[in-house]
PDB file of C-alpha atoms in Angstrom:
ATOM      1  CA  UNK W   1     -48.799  32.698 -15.036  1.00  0.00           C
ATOM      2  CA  UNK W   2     -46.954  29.589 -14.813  1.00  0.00           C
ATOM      3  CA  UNK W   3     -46.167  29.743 -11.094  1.00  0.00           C
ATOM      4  CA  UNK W   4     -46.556  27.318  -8.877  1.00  0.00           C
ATOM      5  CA  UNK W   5     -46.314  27.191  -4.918  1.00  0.00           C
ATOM      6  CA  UNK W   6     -42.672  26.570  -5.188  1.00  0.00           C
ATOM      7  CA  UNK W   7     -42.263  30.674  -6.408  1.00  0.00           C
ATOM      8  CA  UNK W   8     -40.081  29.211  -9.754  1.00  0.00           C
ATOM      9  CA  UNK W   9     -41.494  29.308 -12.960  1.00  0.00           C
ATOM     10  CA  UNK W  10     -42.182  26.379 -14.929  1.00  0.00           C
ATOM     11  CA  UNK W  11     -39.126  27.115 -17.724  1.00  0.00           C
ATOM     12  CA  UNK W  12     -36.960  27.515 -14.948  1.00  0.00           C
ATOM     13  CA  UNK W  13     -37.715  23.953 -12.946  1.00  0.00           C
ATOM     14  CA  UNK W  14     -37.130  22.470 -16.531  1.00  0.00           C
ATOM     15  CA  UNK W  15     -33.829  23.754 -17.088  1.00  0.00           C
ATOM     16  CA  UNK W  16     -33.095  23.130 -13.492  1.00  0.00           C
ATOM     17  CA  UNK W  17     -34.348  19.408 -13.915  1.00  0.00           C
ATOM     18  CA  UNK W  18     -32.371  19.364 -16.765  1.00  0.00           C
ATOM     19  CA  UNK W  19     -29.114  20.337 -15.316  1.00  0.00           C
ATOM     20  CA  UNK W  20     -29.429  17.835 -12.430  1.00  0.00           C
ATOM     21  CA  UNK W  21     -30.276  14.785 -15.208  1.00  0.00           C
ATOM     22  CA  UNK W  22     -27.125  16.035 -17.315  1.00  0.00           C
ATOM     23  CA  UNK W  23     -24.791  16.322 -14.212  1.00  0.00           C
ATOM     24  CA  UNK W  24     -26.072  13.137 -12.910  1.00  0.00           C
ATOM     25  CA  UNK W  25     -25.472  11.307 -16.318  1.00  0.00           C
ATOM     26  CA  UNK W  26     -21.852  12.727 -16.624  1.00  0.00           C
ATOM     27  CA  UNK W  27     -21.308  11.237 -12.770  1.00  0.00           C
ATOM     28  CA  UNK W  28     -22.529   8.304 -14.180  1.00  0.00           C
ATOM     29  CA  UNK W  29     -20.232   8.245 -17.349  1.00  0.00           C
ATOM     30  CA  UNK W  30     -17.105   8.761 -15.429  1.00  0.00           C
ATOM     31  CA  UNK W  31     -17.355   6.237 -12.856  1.00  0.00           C
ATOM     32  CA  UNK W  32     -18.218   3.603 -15.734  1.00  0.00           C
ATOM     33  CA  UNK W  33     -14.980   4.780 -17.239  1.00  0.00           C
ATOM     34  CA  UNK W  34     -13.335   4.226 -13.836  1.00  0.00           C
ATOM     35  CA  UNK W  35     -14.366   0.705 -13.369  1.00  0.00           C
ATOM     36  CA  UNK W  36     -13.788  -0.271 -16.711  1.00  0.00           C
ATOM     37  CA  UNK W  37     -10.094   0.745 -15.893  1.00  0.00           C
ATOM     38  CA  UNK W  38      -9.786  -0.348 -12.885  1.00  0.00           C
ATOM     39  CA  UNK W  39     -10.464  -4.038 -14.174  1.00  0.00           C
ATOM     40  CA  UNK W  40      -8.657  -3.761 -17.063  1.00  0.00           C
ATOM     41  CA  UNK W  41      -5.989  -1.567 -16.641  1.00  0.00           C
ATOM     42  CA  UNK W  42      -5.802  -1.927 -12.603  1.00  0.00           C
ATOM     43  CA  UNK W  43      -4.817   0.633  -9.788  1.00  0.00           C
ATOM     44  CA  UNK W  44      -2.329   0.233  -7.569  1.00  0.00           C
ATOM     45  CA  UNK W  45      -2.885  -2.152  -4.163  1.00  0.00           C
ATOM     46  CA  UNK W  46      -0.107  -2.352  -1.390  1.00  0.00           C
ATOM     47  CA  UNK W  47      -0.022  -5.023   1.126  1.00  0.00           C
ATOM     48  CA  UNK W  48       2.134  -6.210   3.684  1.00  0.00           C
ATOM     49  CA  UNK W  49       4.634  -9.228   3.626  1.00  0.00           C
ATOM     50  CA  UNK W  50       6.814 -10.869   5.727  1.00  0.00           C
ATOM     51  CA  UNK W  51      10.156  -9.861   7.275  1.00  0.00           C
ATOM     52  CA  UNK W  52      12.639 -12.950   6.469  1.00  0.00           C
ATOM     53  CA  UNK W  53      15.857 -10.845   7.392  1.00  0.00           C
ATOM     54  CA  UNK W  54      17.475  -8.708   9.781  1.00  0.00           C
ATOM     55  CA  UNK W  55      20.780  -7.291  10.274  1.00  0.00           C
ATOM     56  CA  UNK W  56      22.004  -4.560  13.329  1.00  0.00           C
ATOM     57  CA  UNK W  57      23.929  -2.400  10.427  1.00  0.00           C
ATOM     58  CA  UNK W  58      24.794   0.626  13.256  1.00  0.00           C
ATOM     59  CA  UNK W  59      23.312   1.924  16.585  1.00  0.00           C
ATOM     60  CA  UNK W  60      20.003   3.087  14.633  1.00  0.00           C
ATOM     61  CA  UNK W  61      20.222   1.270  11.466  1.00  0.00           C
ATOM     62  CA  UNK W  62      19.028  -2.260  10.474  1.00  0.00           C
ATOM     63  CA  UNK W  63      19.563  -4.021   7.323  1.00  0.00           C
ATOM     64  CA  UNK W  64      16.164  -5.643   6.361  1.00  0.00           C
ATOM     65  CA  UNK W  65      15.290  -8.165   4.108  1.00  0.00           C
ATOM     66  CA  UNK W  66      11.824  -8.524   2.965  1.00  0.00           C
ATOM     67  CA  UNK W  67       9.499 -10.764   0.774  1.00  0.00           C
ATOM     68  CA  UNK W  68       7.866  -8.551  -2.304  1.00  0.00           C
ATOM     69  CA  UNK W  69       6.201 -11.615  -4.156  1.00  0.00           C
ATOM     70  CA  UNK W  70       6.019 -12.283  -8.260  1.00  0.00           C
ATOM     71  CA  UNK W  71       8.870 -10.363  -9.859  1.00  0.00           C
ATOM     72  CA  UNK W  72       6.267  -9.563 -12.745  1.00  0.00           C
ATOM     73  CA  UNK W  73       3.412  -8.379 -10.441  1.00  0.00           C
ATOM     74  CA  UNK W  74       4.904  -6.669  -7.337  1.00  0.00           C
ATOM     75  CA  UNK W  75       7.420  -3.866  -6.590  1.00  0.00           C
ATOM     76  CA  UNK W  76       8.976  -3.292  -3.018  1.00  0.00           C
ATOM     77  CA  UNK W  77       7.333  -0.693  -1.151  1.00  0.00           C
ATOM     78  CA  UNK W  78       9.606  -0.764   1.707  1.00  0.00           C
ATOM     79  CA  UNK W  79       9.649  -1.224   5.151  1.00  0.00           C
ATOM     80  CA  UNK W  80       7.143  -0.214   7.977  1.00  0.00           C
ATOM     81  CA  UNK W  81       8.557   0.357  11.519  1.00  0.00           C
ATOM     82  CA  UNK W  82       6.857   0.617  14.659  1.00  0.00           C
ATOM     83  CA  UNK W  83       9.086   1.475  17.609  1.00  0.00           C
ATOM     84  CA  UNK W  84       8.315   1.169  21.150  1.00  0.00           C
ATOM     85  CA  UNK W  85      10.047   0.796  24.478  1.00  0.00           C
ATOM     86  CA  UNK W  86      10.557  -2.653  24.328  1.00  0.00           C
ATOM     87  CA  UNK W  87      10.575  -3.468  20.942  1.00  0.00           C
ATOM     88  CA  UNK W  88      10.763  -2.417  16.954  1.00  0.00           C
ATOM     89  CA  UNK W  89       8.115  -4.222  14.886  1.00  0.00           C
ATOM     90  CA  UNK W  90       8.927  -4.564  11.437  1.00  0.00           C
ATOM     91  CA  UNK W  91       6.284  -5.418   8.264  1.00  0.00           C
ATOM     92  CA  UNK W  92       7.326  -4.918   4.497  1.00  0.00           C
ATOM     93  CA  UNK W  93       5.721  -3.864   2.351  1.00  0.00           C
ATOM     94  CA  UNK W  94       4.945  -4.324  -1.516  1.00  0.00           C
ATOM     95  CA  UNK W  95       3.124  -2.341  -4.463  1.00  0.00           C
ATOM     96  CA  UNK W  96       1.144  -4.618  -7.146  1.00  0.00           C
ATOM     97  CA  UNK W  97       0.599  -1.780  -9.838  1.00  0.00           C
ATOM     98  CA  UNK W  98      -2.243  -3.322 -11.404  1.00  0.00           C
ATOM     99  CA  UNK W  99      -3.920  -4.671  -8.529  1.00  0.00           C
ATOM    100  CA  UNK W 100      -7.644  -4.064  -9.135  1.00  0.00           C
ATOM    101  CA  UNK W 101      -7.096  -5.639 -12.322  1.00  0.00           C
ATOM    102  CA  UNK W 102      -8.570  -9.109 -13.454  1.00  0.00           C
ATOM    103  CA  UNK W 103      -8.330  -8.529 -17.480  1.00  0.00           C
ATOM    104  CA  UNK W 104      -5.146 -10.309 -18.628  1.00  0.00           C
ATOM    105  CA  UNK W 105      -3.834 -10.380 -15.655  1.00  0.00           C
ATOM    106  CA  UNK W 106      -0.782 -13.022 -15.114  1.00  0.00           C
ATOM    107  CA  UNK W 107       2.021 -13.506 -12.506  1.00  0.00           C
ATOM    108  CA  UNK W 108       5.147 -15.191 -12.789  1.00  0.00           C
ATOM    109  CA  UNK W 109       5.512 -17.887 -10.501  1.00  0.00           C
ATOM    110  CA  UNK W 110       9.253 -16.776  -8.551  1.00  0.00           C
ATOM    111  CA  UNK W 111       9.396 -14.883  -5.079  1.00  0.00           C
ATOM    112  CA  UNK W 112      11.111 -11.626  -5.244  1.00  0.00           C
ATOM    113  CA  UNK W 113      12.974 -10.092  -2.046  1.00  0.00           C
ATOM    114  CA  UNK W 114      14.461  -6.464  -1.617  1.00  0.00           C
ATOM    115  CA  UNK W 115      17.105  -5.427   1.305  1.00  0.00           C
ATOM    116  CA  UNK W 116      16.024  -2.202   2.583  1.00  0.00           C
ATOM    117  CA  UNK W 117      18.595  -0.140   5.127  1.00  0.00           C
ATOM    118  CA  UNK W 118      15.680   1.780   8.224  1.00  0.00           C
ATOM    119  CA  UNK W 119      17.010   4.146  10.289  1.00  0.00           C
ATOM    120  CA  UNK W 120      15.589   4.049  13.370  1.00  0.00           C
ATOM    121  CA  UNK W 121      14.205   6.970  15.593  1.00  0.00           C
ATOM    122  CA  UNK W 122      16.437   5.910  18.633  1.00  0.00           C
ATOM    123  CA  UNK W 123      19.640   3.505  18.797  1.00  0.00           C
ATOM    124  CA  UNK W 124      18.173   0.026  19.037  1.00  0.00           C
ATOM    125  CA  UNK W 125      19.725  -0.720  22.379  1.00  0.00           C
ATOM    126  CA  UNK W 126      18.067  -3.893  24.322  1.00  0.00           C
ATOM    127  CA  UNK W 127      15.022  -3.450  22.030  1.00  0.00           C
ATOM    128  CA  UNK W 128      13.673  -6.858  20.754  1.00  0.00           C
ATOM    129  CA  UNK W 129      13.226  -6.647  16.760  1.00  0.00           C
ATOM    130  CA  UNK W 130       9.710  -8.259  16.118  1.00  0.00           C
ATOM    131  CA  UNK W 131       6.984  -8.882  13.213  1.00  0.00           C
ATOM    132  CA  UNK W 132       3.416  -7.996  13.589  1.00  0.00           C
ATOM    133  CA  UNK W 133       2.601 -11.073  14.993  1.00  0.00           C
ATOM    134  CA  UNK W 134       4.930 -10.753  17.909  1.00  0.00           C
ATOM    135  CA  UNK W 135       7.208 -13.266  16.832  1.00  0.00           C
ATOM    136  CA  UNK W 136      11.397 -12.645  17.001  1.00  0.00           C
ATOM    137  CA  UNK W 137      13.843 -11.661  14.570  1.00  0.00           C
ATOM    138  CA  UNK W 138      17.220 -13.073  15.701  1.00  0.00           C
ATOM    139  CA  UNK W 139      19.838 -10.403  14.215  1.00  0.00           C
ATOM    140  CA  UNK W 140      22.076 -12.187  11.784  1.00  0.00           C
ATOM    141  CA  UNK W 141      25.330 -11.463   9.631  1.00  0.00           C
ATOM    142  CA  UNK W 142      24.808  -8.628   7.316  1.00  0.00           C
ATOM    143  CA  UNK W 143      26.017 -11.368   4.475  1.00  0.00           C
ATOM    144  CA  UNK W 144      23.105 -13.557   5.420  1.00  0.00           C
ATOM    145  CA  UNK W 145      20.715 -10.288   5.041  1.00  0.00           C
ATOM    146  CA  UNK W 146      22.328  -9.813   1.557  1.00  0.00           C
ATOM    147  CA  UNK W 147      22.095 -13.465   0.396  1.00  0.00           C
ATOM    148  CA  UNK W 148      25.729 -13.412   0.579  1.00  0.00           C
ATOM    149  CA  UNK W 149      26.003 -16.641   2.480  1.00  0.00           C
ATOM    150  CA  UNK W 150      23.983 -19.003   4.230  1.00  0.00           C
ATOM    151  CA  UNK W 151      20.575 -18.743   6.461  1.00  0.00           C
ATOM    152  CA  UNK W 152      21.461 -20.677   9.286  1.00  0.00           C
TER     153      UNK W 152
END
């Protein structure tokens, strides 16, 4: 009396049915809400940027300066190391906290920097300092690393 080969009774495959079409819809709902603020309100997207910057500051400290990007769209994020026998890469690092956004979304057109102090894991010794594309930092005056005085 309203059994079928699949042993549950007919009310019971409705409700069941029912529950899957209402979980389903709510799934639905709530990742509609999520793109709708992820364009308009925007999550968070870091990315890497370039070293211009560094200073020996002690045996395992370096004084770093780093490009962030529009003062009104990015935040620094710090630095990344990578440390090896031979060398320590470094890559900065910034955090645009609207990134996925597109709605009313404008940048101001200046280049931010931030000076970041890494410690490293061991004293820097003969290590060349590198970016991620192998080229060489050439250690300068903790001044020039602050904007104190001039890049030469």
């Amino acid at each position: 009396m309203g059994r079928e080969e699949s042993g549950l009774p007919e009310e019971r495959r409705t409700r069941l049915r029912a529950a899957m079409l209402s979980t389903f819809g709510a799934l639905t709902v709530i990742a509609a809400l999520a793109a709708v603020y992820a364009l308009a309100i925007g999550f968070p997207v870091v990315s890497a940027t370039p070293v211009e910057a560094v200073a020996v500051a002690g045996e395992r400290d370096l004084l770093v300066r780093y490009q962030v990007g529009s003062s009104s769209c990015h935040d620094p994020n710090g630095v990344e190391v990578l440390e090896t026998d031979e060398t320590v890469e470094l890559q900065g690092t910034r955090v645009d906290p609207t990134g996925t956004r597109i709605v009313g979304k404008g940048c101001s057109d200046d280049l931010l920097t931030a000076v970041e102090t890494v410690r490293l894991d061991d004293p820097l010794g003969d290590r060349r300092i590198i970016r991620p594309d192998g080229t060489e930092l050439e250690p300068v005056d903790q001044a020039q690393v602050l904007g104190l005085a001039e890049d030469t």
